[in-house]
């Protein structure tokens, strides 16, 4: 627990003296309520606002999550479905996913409370490499794989160059497993690319995000990124 004026000063909003004045003037809210006493103490989980603006006091945190299928890439859902942050019940920080995976897609998802980092990674310029493994209906010929690589005409434009690799096929069931590596992040992109060519996606998993993999993880597992990994991701996104 820390004194309110100290927390405000540390967030860089105002000097300690000015922070005291802001409190006295009724400009400071803690968890939505105006606090005017100077002795008040707050913890990391308390939400402090100055002039209606939340102060950025949180330590940045970065997680890699193996999202299961049947979970929304959001912090809340109107229909009461399971959301990714349900897997982080002990968090003081307000974290959110970096981009999204569909409800039915499993795989690697990053979560953070660092908005700048999230925006950097999601910016199209960054073009972070993402590797997906799709189980599809039908067995694609080489020419279909080349089309995936050269670009598919979707309603929001032609997709950028990609890599496609046939991993296995089941002749009896008429299904195939294809690895698709893309740099874009359009909504339902992988499903739409296959669908457009006549190969509906039956199952989809994101195996890799830049250099990060799910190695050694099970669905629902979480691990913190190392500071070095965070730095590497920043470097890649800025290239
Ligand atoms: N492409 C999709 O179609 N779905 C995802 O969840 C991610 C990429």
Short mmCIF file of C-alpha atoms and ligand atoms in Angstrom, two decimals:
data_model
loop_
_atom_site.label_atom_id
_atom_site.label_comp_id
_atom_site.label_asym_id
_atom_site.label_seq_id
_atom_site.Cartn_x
_atom_site.Cartn_y
_atom_site.Cartn_z
CA UNK A 1 0.00 0.00 0.00
CA UNK A 2 1.28 3.46 -0.92
CA UNK A 3 0.11 6.95 -0.21
CA UNK A 4 -2.10 8.30 -2.96
CA UNK A 5 0.00 11.43 -3.63
CA UNK A 6 3.12 9.29 -3.98
CA UNK A 7 1.43 6.98 -6.50
CA UNK A 8 0.28 9.98 -8.56
CA UNK A 9 3.74 11.54 -8.45
CA UNK A 10 5.42 8.27 -9.45
CA UNK A 11 3.13 7.96 -12.43
CA UNK A 12 4.62 11.26 -13.62
CA UNK A 13 1.32 13.12 -13.52
CA UNK A 14 2.41 15.86 -11.10
CA UNK A 15 4.93 16.61 -8.35
CA UNK A 16 4.13 15.31 -4.87
CA UNK A 17 3.02 18.81 -3.79
CA UNK A 18 0.80 19.29 -6.84
CA UNK A 19 -0.61 15.81 -6.37
CA UNK A 20 -1.66 16.77 -2.83
CA UNK A 21 -3.42 19.82 -4.19
CA UNK A 22 -5.20 17.74 -6.82
CA UNK A 23 -6.46 15.43 -4.06
CA UNK A 24 -7.63 18.35 -1.89
CA UNK A 25 -9.36 19.88 -4.91
CA UNK A 26 -11.37 16.70 -5.46
CA UNK A 27 -9.74 15.91 -8.80
CA UNK A 28 -8.66 12.42 -7.81
CA UNK A 29 -10.80 9.30 -7.85
CA UNK A 30 -9.96 5.88 -6.45
CA UNK A 31 -12.06 3.06 -7.89
CA UNK A 32 -14.53 5.62 -9.17
CA UNK A 33 -14.96 7.57 -5.92
CA UNK A 34 -13.51 11.01 -5.20
CA UNK A 35 -10.94 10.88 -2.40
CA UNK A 36 -9.98 14.15 -0.70
CA UNK A 37 -8.00 12.95 2.32
CA UNK A 38 -4.25 13.12 1.98
CA UNK A 39 -3.56 10.08 4.14
CA UNK A 40 -5.39 7.68 1.82
CA UNK A 41 -3.44 4.61 0.75
CA UNK A 42 -3.88 2.59 -2.40
CA UNK A 43 -2.60 -0.74 -3.73
CA UNK A 44 -1.57 -1.81 -7.22
CA UNK A 45 -5.06 -3.12 -7.93
CA UNK A 46 -6.78 0.20 -7.11
CA UNK A 47 -7.78 2.26 -10.11
CA UNK A 48 -6.60 5.84 -9.69
CA UNK A 49 -7.87 8.63 -11.94
CA UNK A 50 -6.73 12.24 -12.09
CA UNK A 51 -9.17 14.57 -13.80
CA UNK A 52 -10.98 11.50 -15.07
CA UNK A 53 -7.90 9.99 -16.70
CA UNK A 54 -6.48 6.73 -15.32
CA UNK A 55 -2.84 7.03 -14.36
CA UNK A 56 -0.41 4.59 -15.90
CA UNK A 57 1.10 3.05 -12.84
CA UNK A 58 1.09 -0.58 -13.80
CA UNK A 59 4.24 -2.56 -14.31
CA UNK A 60 4.11 -3.88 -17.85
CA UNK A 61 3.52 -7.62 -18.07
CA UNK A 62 3.77 -9.93 -21.07
CA UNK A 63 2.35 -13.42 -21.37
CA UNK A 64 2.29 -16.21 -23.89
CA UNK A 65 -0.95 -18.19 -23.70
CA UNK A 66 -1.87 -21.46 -25.37
CA UNK A 67 -5.47 -20.61 -26.13
CA UNK A 68 -7.83 -23.57 -26.23
CA UNK A 69 -10.67 -23.77 -28.74
CA UNK A 70 -14.00 -22.39 -27.51
CA UNK A 71 -12.59 -19.27 -25.89
CA UNK A 72 -13.11 -15.65 -27.00
CA UNK A 73 -10.03 -13.45 -27.56
CA UNK A 74 -11.50 -10.68 -25.46
CA UNK A 75 -11.64 -9.50 -21.86
CA UNK A 76 -15.40 -9.91 -21.60
CA UNK A 77 -18.27 -11.39 -23.56
CA UNK A 78 -21.90 -10.26 -23.59
CA UNK A 79 -23.10 -13.81 -24.06
CA UNK A 80 -21.19 -15.07 -21.04
CA UNK A 81 -18.86 -17.28 -23.03
CA UNK A 82 -15.40 -18.07 -21.74
CA UNK A 83 -12.81 -15.34 -22.47
CA UNK A 84 -9.02 -15.50 -22.49
CA UNK A 85 -8.64 -13.40 -19.34
CA UNK A 86 -10.64 -16.03 -17.40
CA UNK A 87 -7.36 -17.94 -17.47
CA UNK A 88 -5.64 -15.11 -15.54
CA UNK A 89 -7.83 -14.80 -12.43
CA UNK A 90 -5.11 -13.57 -10.09
CA UNK A 91 -4.00 -10.63 -12.20
CA UNK A 92 -3.97 -7.13 -10.70
CA UNK A 93 -3.13 -5.65 -14.08
CA UNK A 94 -5.73 -5.19 -16.77
CA UNK A 95 -4.32 -7.29 -19.55
CA UNK A 96 -5.74 -7.82 -23.01
CA UNK A 97 -4.87 -9.94 -26.03
CA UNK A 98 -2.51 -8.76 -28.76
CA UNK A 99 -4.75 -9.29 -31.77
CA UNK A 100 -7.10 -12.21 -31.75
CA UNK A 101 -7.68 -15.82 -32.55
CA UNK A 102 -11.17 -16.97 -33.53
CA UNK A 103 -13.37 -18.66 -30.96
CA UNK A 104 -12.70 -22.02 -32.65
CA UNK A 105 -8.98 -21.48 -33.24
CA UNK A 106 -6.46 -22.73 -30.71
CA UNK A 107 -2.86 -21.73 -30.30
CA UNK A 108 -0.38 -19.05 -29.44
CA UNK A 109 -1.76 -15.76 -28.21
CA UNK A 110 0.10 -12.93 -26.46
CA UNK A 111 -1.47 -10.88 -23.69
CA UNK A 112 -0.16 -7.70 -22.13
CA UNK A 113 -1.15 -4.49 -20.37
CA UNK A 114 1.36 -2.57 -22.50
CA UNK A 115 -0.76 -0.80 -25.11
CA UNK A 116 2.19 0.61 -26.99
CA UNK A 117 3.74 -2.84 -27.36
CA UNK A 118 0.43 -4.35 -28.48
CA UNK A 119 -0.07 -1.64 -31.10
CA UNK A 120 3.45 -2.04 -32.36
CA UNK A 121 3.01 -5.78 -32.89
CA UNK A 122 -0.39 -5.40 -34.51
CA UNK A 123 0.69 -2.65 -36.88
CA UNK A 124 0.61 -3.98 -40.45
CA UNK A 125 4.07 -2.52 -41.08
CA UNK A 126 5.55 -4.95 -38.54
CA UNK A 127 4.32 -7.91 -40.59
CA UNK A 128 5.10 -10.41 -37.85
CA UNK A 129 5.32 -13.96 -39.16
CA UNK A 130 2.55 -16.28 -37.93
CA UNK A 131 2.51 -19.98 -38.59
CA UNK A 132 -0.85 -21.78 -38.69
CA UNK A 133 -1.63 -25.45 -39.07
CA UNK A 134 -4.99 -26.12 -40.67
CA UNK A 135 -6.90 -29.34 -41.10
CA UNK A 136 -8.90 -28.88 -44.27
CA UNK A 137 -11.61 -30.75 -46.15
CA UNK A 138 -10.19 -31.96 -49.44
CA UNK A 139 -6.67 -32.64 -50.64
CA UNK A 140 -5.01 -29.63 -52.28
CA UNK A 141 -2.89 -30.07 -55.38
CA UNK A 142 0.45 -28.28 -55.70
CA UNK A 143 -1.18 -25.53 -57.70
CA UNK A 144 -3.54 -24.71 -54.82
CA UNK A 145 -0.60 -24.42 -52.44
CA UNK A 146 1.14 -22.09 -54.91
CA UNK A 147 -2.01 -19.96 -55.11
CA UNK A 148 -2.07 -19.67 -51.32
CA UNK A 149 1.55 -18.52 -51.52
CA UNK A 150 1.10 -16.03 -54.31
CA UNK A 151 -2.06 -14.51 -52.91
CA UNK A 152 -5.77 -15.20 -52.75
CA UNK A 153 -8.33 -12.60 -53.84
CA UNK A 154 -10.54 -11.99 -50.82
CA UNK A 155 -13.25 -9.34 -50.53
CA UNK A 156 -10.79 -7.08 -48.68
CA UNK A 157 -8.09 -7.48 -51.33
CA UNK A 158 -5.43 -9.93 -52.42
CA UNK A 159 -3.45 -11.56 -49.64
CA UNK A 160 0.28 -10.89 -49.37
CA UNK A 161 2.86 -13.56 -50.23
CA UNK A 162 2.71 -16.53 -47.87
CA UNK A 163 4.23 -19.98 -47.46
CA UNK A 164 2.18 -23.16 -47.72
CA UNK A 165 3.30 -26.71 -47.00
CA UNK A 166 1.33 -29.93 -47.15
CA UNK A 167 2.15 -31.79 -43.93
CA UNK A 168 -0.05 -34.87 -44.33
CA UNK A 169 -3.15 -36.17 -46.01
CA UNK A 170 -5.86 -38.75 -45.40
CA UNK A 171 -7.10 -40.14 -48.71
CA UNK A 172 -9.94 -42.12 -47.14
CA UNK A 173 -11.34 -39.18 -45.21
CA UNK A 174 -10.36 -36.69 -47.93
CA UNK A 175 -8.71 -34.31 -45.48
CA UNK A 176 -5.27 -32.73 -45.35
CA UNK A 177 -3.07 -30.90 -42.86
CA UNK A 178 -1.46 -27.76 -44.28
CA UNK A 179 0.98 -25.37 -42.65
CA UNK A 180 0.40 -21.79 -43.73
CA UNK A 181 2.76 -18.95 -42.82
CA UNK A 182 1.42 -15.43 -43.22
CA UNK A 183 2.52 -11.93 -42.24
CA UNK A 184 -0.84 -10.22 -42.28
CA UNK A 185 -3.49 -10.36 -39.60
CA UNK A 186 -6.83 -9.87 -41.26
CA UNK A 187 -10.00 -11.12 -39.66
CA UNK A 188 -10.42 -14.89 -40.17
CA UNK A 189 -7.77 -14.68 -42.85
CA UNK A 190 -6.58 -18.28 -42.90
CA UNK A 191 -10.10 -19.70 -42.91
CA UNK A 192 -11.12 -17.32 -45.69
CA UNK A 193 -8.06 -18.13 -47.82
CA UNK A 194 -8.75 -21.86 -47.77
CA UNK A 195 -12.50 -21.40 -48.08
CA UNK A 196 -12.09 -19.22 -51.16
CA UNK A 197 -10.19 -22.01 -52.90
CA UNK A 198 -12.80 -24.60 -51.97
CA UNK A 199 -11.16 -26.17 -48.92
CA UNK A 200 -13.14 -25.48 -45.74
CA UNK A 201 -11.05 -25.39 -42.57
CA UNK A 202 -12.09 -28.06 -40.09
CA UNK A 203 -9.55 -27.21 -37.41
CA UNK A 204 -7.08 -24.37 -36.99
CA UNK A 205 -4.17 -23.78 -34.66
CA UNK A 206 -1.57 -21.02 -34.48
CA UNK A 207 1.73 -22.76 -33.86
CA UNK A 208 4.13 -19.85 -34.00
CA UNK A 209 4.26 -16.08 -33.61
CA UNK A 210 7.57 -14.57 -34.79
CA UNK A 211 10.18 -16.80 -33.06
CA UNK A 212 7.80 -17.87 -30.28
CA UNK A 213 6.41 -21.40 -30.30
CA UNK A 214 4.16 -23.53 -28.08
CA UNK A 215 7.01 -25.91 -27.39
CA UNK A 216 6.48 -27.79 -24.13
CA UNK A 217 3.06 -26.26 -23.50
CA UNK A 218 -0.41 -27.78 -23.23
CA UNK A 219 -3.66 -26.02 -24.06
CA UNK A 220 -4.57 -23.51 -21.37
CA UNK A 221 -0.93 -23.09 -20.28
CA UNK A 222 0.54 -19.65 -19.64
CA UNK A 223 4.11 -18.46 -19.41
CA UNK A 224 5.64 -15.05 -19.00
CA UNK A 225 7.81 -13.76 -21.81
CA UNK A 226 11.40 -13.07 -20.82
CA UNK A 227 12.61 -9.46 -21.07
CA UNK A 228 14.85 -10.60 -23.92
CA UNK A 229 11.88 -12.03 -25.85
CA UNK A 230 9.96 -8.77 -25.39
CA UNK A 231 12.93 -6.84 -26.70
CA UNK A 232 13.34 -9.16 -29.68
CA UNK A 233 9.66 -8.79 -30.58
CA UNK A 234 9.99 -5.01 -30.49
CA UNK A 235 13.03 -5.18 -32.75
CA UNK A 236 11.26 -7.44 -35.27
CA UNK A 237 8.16 -5.23 -35.34
CA UNK A 238 10.24 -2.11 -35.96
CA UNK A 239 12.22 -3.62 -38.84
N1 LIG B 1 -6.91 -16.81 -39.32
C1 LIG B 1 -8.11 -17.33 -39.05
O1 LIG B 1 -8.87 -17.67 -39.95
N2 LIG B 1 -8.45 -17.47 -37.77
C2 LIG B 1 -7.66 -17.15 -36.74
O2 LIG B 1 -8.03 -17.30 -35.58
C3 LIG B 1 -6.41 -16.61 -37.05
C4 LIG B 1 -6.05 -16.46 -38.35
#
